[in-house]
Amino acid sequence: MIPPSNSENRVLPVSINQLFTDHVRNQPLLHLGATGAKVIELQKLLAHWNIYQGAIDGVFGTQLQQAVQTFQRRVFLPVNGIVDPLTWRSLYAGGPIDMPPLQKGSSGAPVKLLQAALQAAGQTTIVLDGQFGPQTEAAVRHFQRCRGLVADGIVGACTWLTLSKIPR
């Protein structure tokens, strides 16, 4: 706990999570053409995650936009090259955030994202149908086993994070 003071000089407890949330909430929307200290922060974060190798100069150019898009793709965000609150949160976390747990019987867009990531990881026979059936479960178990994860066929935070490290 970090003890900030209020106007009456009493110490108030604030959690690290609250400070993190407040910091991310106060980040600006960044896009092509932006400049300044926040762009430098973005460039350093992307360089830290080995996504950006360009100059740390505070200019949001096309190379930085491409790096943002690569990062967004890796962490299962909409790929638009705009650094919005979800992109900031993922940049600070170093991986996907708010991804749903998936298991046999799950369906929809998150399952399609999973299936595409599994294809990128080498599971080329998997069908992108948005249905978490026996084929997807087997592919998840294989991926988990090969990456040293618990091979339970359930896609939770650890599996999502490991999938996000696969270049796509």
XYZ file of N, CA and C in Angstrom:
504
model
N 0.828 -1.185 0.000
C 0.000 0.000 0.000
C 0.875 1.252 0.000
N 0.509 2.199 -0.811
C 1.186 3.485 -0.859
C 0.288 4.491 -0.157
N 0.816 5.178 0.831
C -0.047 6.062 1.626
C -0.092 7.498 1.122
N -1.017 7.844 0.210
C -1.170 9.243 -0.173
C -1.917 10.009 0.913
N -1.777 11.305 0.870
C -2.475 12.140 1.847
C -3.690 12.772 1.214
N -4.718 13.010 2.030
C -5.852 13.776 1.527
C -5.673 15.222 1.963
N -6.655 16.062 1.715
C -6.519 17.487 2.011
C -6.403 17.765 3.502
N -6.779 16.813 4.349
C -6.677 17.003 5.790
C -5.410 16.361 6.346
N -4.485 15.968 5.449
C -3.211 15.369 5.812
C -3.345 14.043 6.543
N -4.446 13.328 6.317
C -4.559 11.970 6.831
C -4.054 11.015 5.759
N -3.484 9.921 6.161
C -2.987 8.927 5.221
C -4.140 8.031 4.792
N -4.286 7.875 3.456
C -5.320 7.020 2.903
C -4.656 5.858 2.165
N -5.090 4.622 2.404
C -4.478 3.503 1.688
C -4.957 3.451 0.233
N -4.018 3.220 -0.669
C -4.323 3.071 -2.087
C -3.579 1.839 -2.578
N -4.275 0.959 -3.245
C -3.624 -0.252 -3.732
C -2.829 0.038 -4.995
N -1.858 -0.817 -5.272
C -1.076 -0.715 -6.495
C -2.009 -0.874 -7.700
N -2.990 -1.781 -7.601
C -3.938 -1.959 -8.702
C -4.690 -0.675 -8.999
N -5.075 0.060 -7.970
C -5.792 1.312 -8.182
C -4.892 2.348 -8.855
N -3.629 2.419 -8.427
C -2.703 3.348 -9.071
C -2.498 2.975 -10.533
N -2.364 1.678 -10.813
C -2.207 1.198 -12.185
C -3.422 1.570 -13.017
N -4.613 1.296 -12.486
C -5.852 1.609 -13.196
C -5.955 3.096 -13.472
N -5.646 3.922 -12.479
C -5.705 5.372 -12.662
C -4.701 5.834 -13.718
N -3.497 5.252 -13.693
C -2.466 5.646 -14.657
C -2.914 5.318 -16.081
N -3.438 4.112 -16.285
C -3.884 3.703 -17.617
C -5.079 4.536 -18.063
N -5.994 4.807 -17.149
C -7.181 5.597 -17.490
C -6.786 6.988 -17.976
N -5.684 7.509 -17.485
C -5.259 8.855 -17.841
C -4.366 8.904 -19.079
N -4.168 7.774 -19.734
C -3.342 7.761 -20.935
C -4.149 8.288 -22.116
N -3.495 9.061 -22.970
C -4.203 9.620 -24.123
C -4.396 8.588 -25.233
N -5.345 8.834 -26.084
C -5.534 8.064 -27.301
C -4.418 8.501 -28.250
N -3.641 7.556 -28.741
C -2.541 7.894 -29.643
C -2.769 7.243 -30.999
N -2.377 7.955 -32.048
C -2.550 7.462 -33.413
C -1.505 8.112 -34.303
N -1.474 7.681 -35.548
C -0.533 8.207 -36.526
C -0.548 9.735 -36.506
N 0.632 10.327 -36.402
C 0.758 11.782 -36.385
C 0.936 12.371 -34.996
N 0.645 11.590 -33.938
C 0.809 12.102 -32.570
C 2.300 12.293 -32.265
N 2.574 13.205 -31.334
C 3.952 13.456 -30.919
C 3.978 13.701 -29.418
N 5.167 13.584 -28.839
C 5.333 13.960 -27.449
C 5.796 12.842 -26.530
N 5.763 13.159 -25.228
C 6.273 12.259 -24.197
C 5.502 10.939 -24.136
N 4.205 10.963 -24.358
C 3.416 9.728 -24.302
C 3.754 8.813 -25.471
N 4.121 9.395 -26.602
C 4.555 8.580 -27.740
C 5.895 7.927 -27.404
N 6.777 8.655 -26.728
C 8.049 8.069 -26.280
C 7.771 6.903 -25.337
N 6.834 7.081 -24.425
C 6.461 6.000 -23.508
C 5.972 4.775 -24.289
N 5.142 5.005 -25.293
C 4.647 3.930 -26.147
C 5.805 3.246 -26.869
N 6.702 4.032 -27.444
C 7.840 3.456 -28.158
C 8.698 2.589 -27.231
N 8.904 3.057 -26.019
C 9.708 2.284 -25.062
C 9.009 0.992 -24.647
N 7.698 1.055 -24.448
C 6.952 -0.155 -24.097
C 7.018 -1.185 -25.221
N 6.795 -0.748 -26.451
C 6.842 -1.670 -27.579
C 8.258 -2.213 -27.795
N 9.267 -1.386 -27.566
C 10.653 -1.859 -27.662
C 10.933 -2.893 -26.566
N 10.415 -2.641 -25.375
C 10.585 -3.581 -24.261
C 10.008 -4.953 -24.602
N 8.878 -4.972 -25.303
C 8.236 -6.236 -25.681
C 8.762 -6.760 -27.024
N 9.890 -6.173 -27.500
C 10.544 -6.621 -28.742
C 9.633 -6.551 -29.966
N 8.797 -5.528 -30.007
C 7.894 -5.336 -31.132
C 8.359 -4.157 -31.995
N 9.025 -3.185 -31.385
C 9.421 -1.962 -32.088
C 10.935 -1.800 -32.007
N 11.557 -1.580 -33.169
C 13.005 -1.383 -33.218
C 13.381 -0.004 -33.756
N 12.411 0.864 -33.905
C 12.668 2.182 -34.469
C 13.224 3.160 -33.447
N 13.350 4.393 -33.891
C 13.874 5.467 -33.046
C 12.896 5.791 -31.916
N 13.443 6.096 -30.753
C 12.647 6.569 -29.613
C 12.702 8.094 -29.696
N 11.804 8.646 -30.515
C 11.883 10.077 -30.826
C 10.597 10.846 -30.560
N 9.558 10.151 -30.057
C 8.318 10.844 -29.746
C 7.436 11.147 -30.939
N 7.692 10.512 -32.078
C 6.900 10.738 -33.279
C 6.182 9.439 -33.643
N 4.859 9.499 -33.747
C 4.044 8.337 -34.094
C 3.944 8.273 -35.618
N 4.925 7.587 -36.213
C 4.964 7.435 -37.666
C 4.458 6.068 -38.088
N 4.633 5.758 -39.372
C 4.103 4.500 -39.911
C 4.784 3.274 -39.310
N 6.079 3.363 -39.006
C 6.765 2.216 -38.397
C 6.180 1.915 -37.013
N 5.905 2.954 -36.248
C 5.299 2.764 -34.929
C 3.871 2.250 -35.067
N 3.137 2.755 -36.035
C 1.775 2.281 -36.261
C 1.773 0.779 -36.581
N 2.706 0.343 -37.407
C 2.813 -1.082 -37.733
C 3.158 -1.905 -36.496
N 4.011 -1.364 -35.636
C 4.365 -2.061 -34.394
C 3.149 -2.176 -33.475
N 2.361 -1.111 -33.388
C 1.135 -1.138 -32.580
C 0.196 -2.207 -33.129
N 0.044 -2.257 -34.434
C -0.830 -3.256 -35.051
C -0.334 -4.676 -34.778
N 0.964 -4.880 -34.860
C 1.539 -6.195 -34.547
C 1.243 -6.573 -33.108
N 1.435 -5.628 -32.199
C 1.164 -5.896 -30.786
C -0.313 -6.210 -30.575
N -1.188 -5.405 -31.168
C -2.629 -5.635 -31.024
C -3.017 -7.036 -31.530
N -2.464 -7.430 -32.652
C -2.754 -8.750 -33.211
C -2.304 -9.833 -32.232
N -1.120 -9.654 -31.666
C -0.564 -10.656 -30.753
C -1.393 -10.819 -29.491
N -1.985 -9.729 -29.015
C -2.730 -9.809 -27.750
C -4.243 -9.847 -27.967
N -4.631 -10.187 -29.203
C -6.040 -10.462 -29.521
C -6.954 -9.239 -29.400
N -6.400 -8.063 -29.705
C -7.195 -6.835 -29.724
C -7.577 -6.504 -31.162
N -8.598 -5.654 -31.353
C -8.884 -5.181 -32.710
C -7.643 -4.485 -33.275
N -7.274 -4.819 -34.476
C -6.048 -4.292 -35.087
C -6.393 -3.041 -35.883
N -6.123 -1.883 -35.247
C -6.433 -0.613 -35.908
C -5.287 0.393 -35.825
N -4.217 0.060 -35.115
C -3.070 0.965 -35.017
C -3.295 2.150 -34.108
N -4.420 2.184 -33.412
C -4.734 3.274 -32.478
C -4.524 2.764 -31.060
N -3.795 3.523 -30.263
C -3.522 3.114 -28.888
C -4.625 3.664 -27.996
N -5.572 2.799 -27.694
C -6.724 3.131 -26.855
C -6.504 2.535 -25.459
N -7.447 2.701 -24.530
C -7.239 2.185 -23.171
C -6.945 0.684 -23.108
N -7.592 -0.130 -23.933
C -7.304 -1.569 -23.910
C -5.890 -1.859 -24.379
N -5.429 -1.132 -25.381
C -4.064 -1.331 -25.866
C -3.066 -0.904 -24.799
N -3.305 0.230 -24.144
C -2.425 0.663 -23.047
C -2.364 -0.408 -21.962
N -3.528 -0.925 -21.543
C -3.551 -1.948 -20.488
C -2.752 -3.175 -20.891
N -2.906 -3.607 -22.133
C -2.158 -4.770 -22.608
C -0.665 -4.482 -22.684
N -0.302 -3.263 -23.078
C 1.111 -2.892 -23.125
C 1.746 -2.961 -21.736
N 1.044 -2.457 -20.740
C 1.587 -2.509 -19.376
C 1.591 -3.923 -18.820
N 0.599 -4.719 -19.206
C 0.520 -6.105 -18.719
C 1.483 -7.017 -19.469
N 1.827 -6.650 -20.680
C 2.722 -7.477 -21.476
C 2.041 -8.658 -22.140
N 0.729 -8.600 -22.242
C 0.005 -9.706 -22.863
C -1.473 -9.406 -22.921
N -2.241 -10.421 -23.282
C -3.688 -10.233 -23.413
C -4.342 -9.943 -22.066
N -5.413 -9.182 -22.124
C -6.187 -8.891 -20.915
C -7.656 -9.194 -21.188
N -8.356 -9.518 -20.157
C -9.808 -9.731 -20.234
C -10.222 -10.782 -21.261
N -9.376 -11.771 -21.499
C -9.744 -12.839 -22.426
C -10.571 -13.869 -21.671
N -11.633 -14.354 -22.289
C -12.499 -15.298 -21.581
C -11.856 -16.677 -21.481
N -12.115 -17.390 -20.401
C -11.683 -18.785 -20.369
C -12.519 -19.578 -21.371
N -11.866 -20.470 -22.091
C -12.549 -21.270 -23.111
C -12.315 -22.748 -22.843
N -13.304 -23.528 -23.174
C -13.193 -24.981 -23.039
C -14.183 -25.628 -23.994
N -14.131 -26.946 -24.030
C -15.030 -27.682 -24.911
C -16.466 -27.209 -24.672
N -17.151 -26.879 -25.772
C -18.518 -26.356 -25.689
C -18.595 -24.850 -25.885
N -17.450 -24.131 -25.729
C -17.436 -22.687 -25.973
C -17.612 -22.439 -27.468
N -18.089 -21.248 -27.799
C -18.247 -20.905 -29.213
C -18.175 -19.400 -29.394
N -18.035 -18.985 -30.658
C -18.048 -17.565 -30.982
C -16.698 -17.014 -31.388
N -16.644 -15.679 -31.432
C -15.450 -14.971 -31.897
C -14.198 -15.301 -31.086
N -14.275 -15.405 -29.738
C -13.051 -15.750 -29.002
C -12.491 -17.127 -29.401
N -13.370 -18.060 -29.727
C -12.907 -19.378 -30.161
C -12.220 -19.269 -31.519
N -12.756 -18.426 -32.408
C -12.098 -18.220 -33.706
C -10.709 -17.609 -33.522
N -10.583 -16.653 -32.586
C -9.263 -16.083 -32.283
C -8.316 -17.175 -31.804
N -8.809 -18.021 -30.914
C -8.019 -19.140 -30.404
C -7.591 -20.053 -31.548
N -8.525 -20.423 -32.395
C -8.225 -21.328 -33.499
C -7.190 -20.729 -34.454
N -7.303 -19.436 -34.739
C -6.323 -18.765 -35.605
C -4.945 -18.758 -34.950
N -4.894 -18.519 -33.640
C -3.617 -18.528 -32.930
C -3.012 -19.928 -32.930
N -3.840 -20.940 -32.770
C -3.348 -22.320 -32.821
C -2.810 -22.654 -34.210
N -3.469 -22.147 -35.244
C -2.953 -22.340 -36.605
C -1.572 -21.704 -36.741
N -1.433 -20.477 -36.230
C -0.145 -19.776 -36.300
C 0.928 -20.528 -35.522
N 0.510 -21.278 -34.504
C 1.451 -22.049 -33.683
C 1.772 -23.412 -34.298
N 1.215 -23.689 -35.483
C 1.548 -24.923 -36.159
C 0.443 -25.949 -36.265
N -0.702 -25.677 -35.669
C -1.847 -26.596 -35.750
C -2.612 -26.298 -37.037
N -2.004 -26.622 -38.168
C -2.530 -26.185 -39.462
C -3.805 -26.902 -39.893
N -4.135 -28.008 -39.254
C -5.338 -28.736 -39.677
C -6.599 -28.268 -38.953
N -6.447 -27.370 -37.999
C -7.612 -26.921 -37.234
C -8.525 -26.061 -38.112
N -9.809 -26.239 -37.969
C -10.809 -25.500 -38.748
C -11.226 -24.254 -37.973
N -11.286 -23.117 -38.663
C -11.710 -21.861 -38.032
C -13.231 -21.758 -38.099
N -13.900 -22.464 -37.212
C -15.366 -22.478 -37.247
C -16.011 -21.847 -36.018
N -15.197 -21.395 -35.055
C -15.752 -20.764 -33.861
C -16.389 -21.734 -32.889
N -16.178 -23.033 -33.092
C -16.745 -24.060 -32.201
C -15.603 -24.780 -31.481
N -15.646 -24.783 -30.160
C -14.619 -25.461 -29.371
C -15.071 -26.912 -29.188
N -14.767 -27.702 -30.211
C -15.128 -29.113 -30.190
C -13.917 -29.981 -29.909
N -14.031 -31.271 -30.188
C -12.941 -32.212 -29.909
C -11.632 -31.867 -30.623
N -11.706 -31.387 -31.883
C -10.492 -31.044 -32.624
C -9.765 -29.865 -31.963
N -10.520 -28.844 -31.579
C -9.907 -27.682 -30.918
C -9.354 -28.082 -29.558
N -10.097 -28.899 -28.831
C -9.615 -29.350 -27.524
C -8.296 -30.114 -27.667
N -8.214 -30.996 -28.644
C -6.980 -31.756 -28.862
C -5.823 -30.824 -29.231
N -6.112 -29.829 -30.073
C -5.078 -28.869 -30.469
C -4.610 -28.051 -29.265
N -5.540 -27.654 -28.401
C -5.178 -26.897 -27.194
C -4.306 -27.754 -26.282
N -4.714 -28.986 -26.053
C -3.916 -29.890 -25.203
C -2.510 -30.088 -25.765
N -2.422 -30.273 -27.077
C -1.112 -30.445 -27.717
C -0.262 -29.186 -27.515
N -0.845 -28.026 -27.777
C -0.126 -26.763 -27.598
C 0.341 -26.624 -26.144
N -0.546 -26.860 -25.203
C -0.200 -26.735 -23.791
C 0.937 -27.684 -23.420
N 0.851 -28.919 -23.856
C 1.875 -29.914 -23.547
C 3.231 -29.493 -24.126
N 3.225 -29.026 -25.377
C 4.468 -28.610 -26.038
C 5.100 -27.378 -25.399
N 4.295 -26.568 -24.750
C 4.797 -25.325 -24.132
C 5.022 -25.463 -22.623
N 4.868 -26.662 -22.101
C 5.125 -26.885 -20.680
C 4.015 -26.408 -19.764
N 2.819 -26.235 -20.322
C 1.672 -25.825 -19.509
C 0.896 -27.062 -19.074
N 0.010 -26.890 -18.115
C -0.885 -27.969 -17.722
C -1.784 -28.260 -18.920
N -1.734 -29.491 -19.407
C -2.480 -29.863 -20.621
C -3.878 -30.325 -20.256
N -4.715 -29.357 -19.849
C -6.078 -29.681 -19.425
C -7.128 -29.362 -20.492
N -6.700 -28.768 -21.605
C -7.636 -28.437 -22.669
C -8.463 -27.197 -22.394
N -8.195 -26.516 -21.304
C -8.915 -25.292 -20.947
C -7.995 -24.103 -21.222
N -8.520 -23.127 -21.933
C -7.725 -21.946 -22.280
C -7.999 -20.859 -21.245
N -7.045 -20.711 -20.335
C -7.113 -19.671 -19.320
C -6.023 -18.645 -19.560
N -5.744 -17.847 -18.551
C -4.795 -16.737 -18.682
C -3.410 -17.195 -19.141
N -2.905 -18.288 -18.586
C -1.560 -18.756 -18.963
C -1.500 -19.200 -20.418
N -2.542 -19.891 -20.873
C -2.552 -20.331 -22.271
C -2.701 -19.139 -23.200
N -3.572 -18.191 -22.861
C -3.708 -16.981 -23.691
C -2.368 -16.243 -23.771
N -1.692 -16.086 -22.634
C -0.404 -15.371 -22.620
C 0.611 -16.098 -23.491
N 0.680 -17.424 -23.378
C 1.632 -18.191 -24.185
C 1.290 -18.090 -25.664
N 0.016 -18.146 -25.997
C -0.396 -17.973 -27.403
C -0.014 -16.599 -27.940
N -0.042 -15.588 -27.080
C 0.262 -14.223 -27.523
C 1.737 -14.054 -27.897
N 2.577 -14.969 -27.493
C 4.006 -14.887 -27.809
C 4.327 -15.478 -29.186
N 3.327 -16.121 -29.808
C 3.511 -16.703 -31.141
C 3.374 -15.579 -32.176
N 4.391 -15.337 -33.015
C 4.257 -14.296 -34.039
C 3.110 -14.597 -35.002
N 2.295 -13.562 -35.226
C 1.186 -13.673 -36.186
C 1.120 -12.403 -36.975
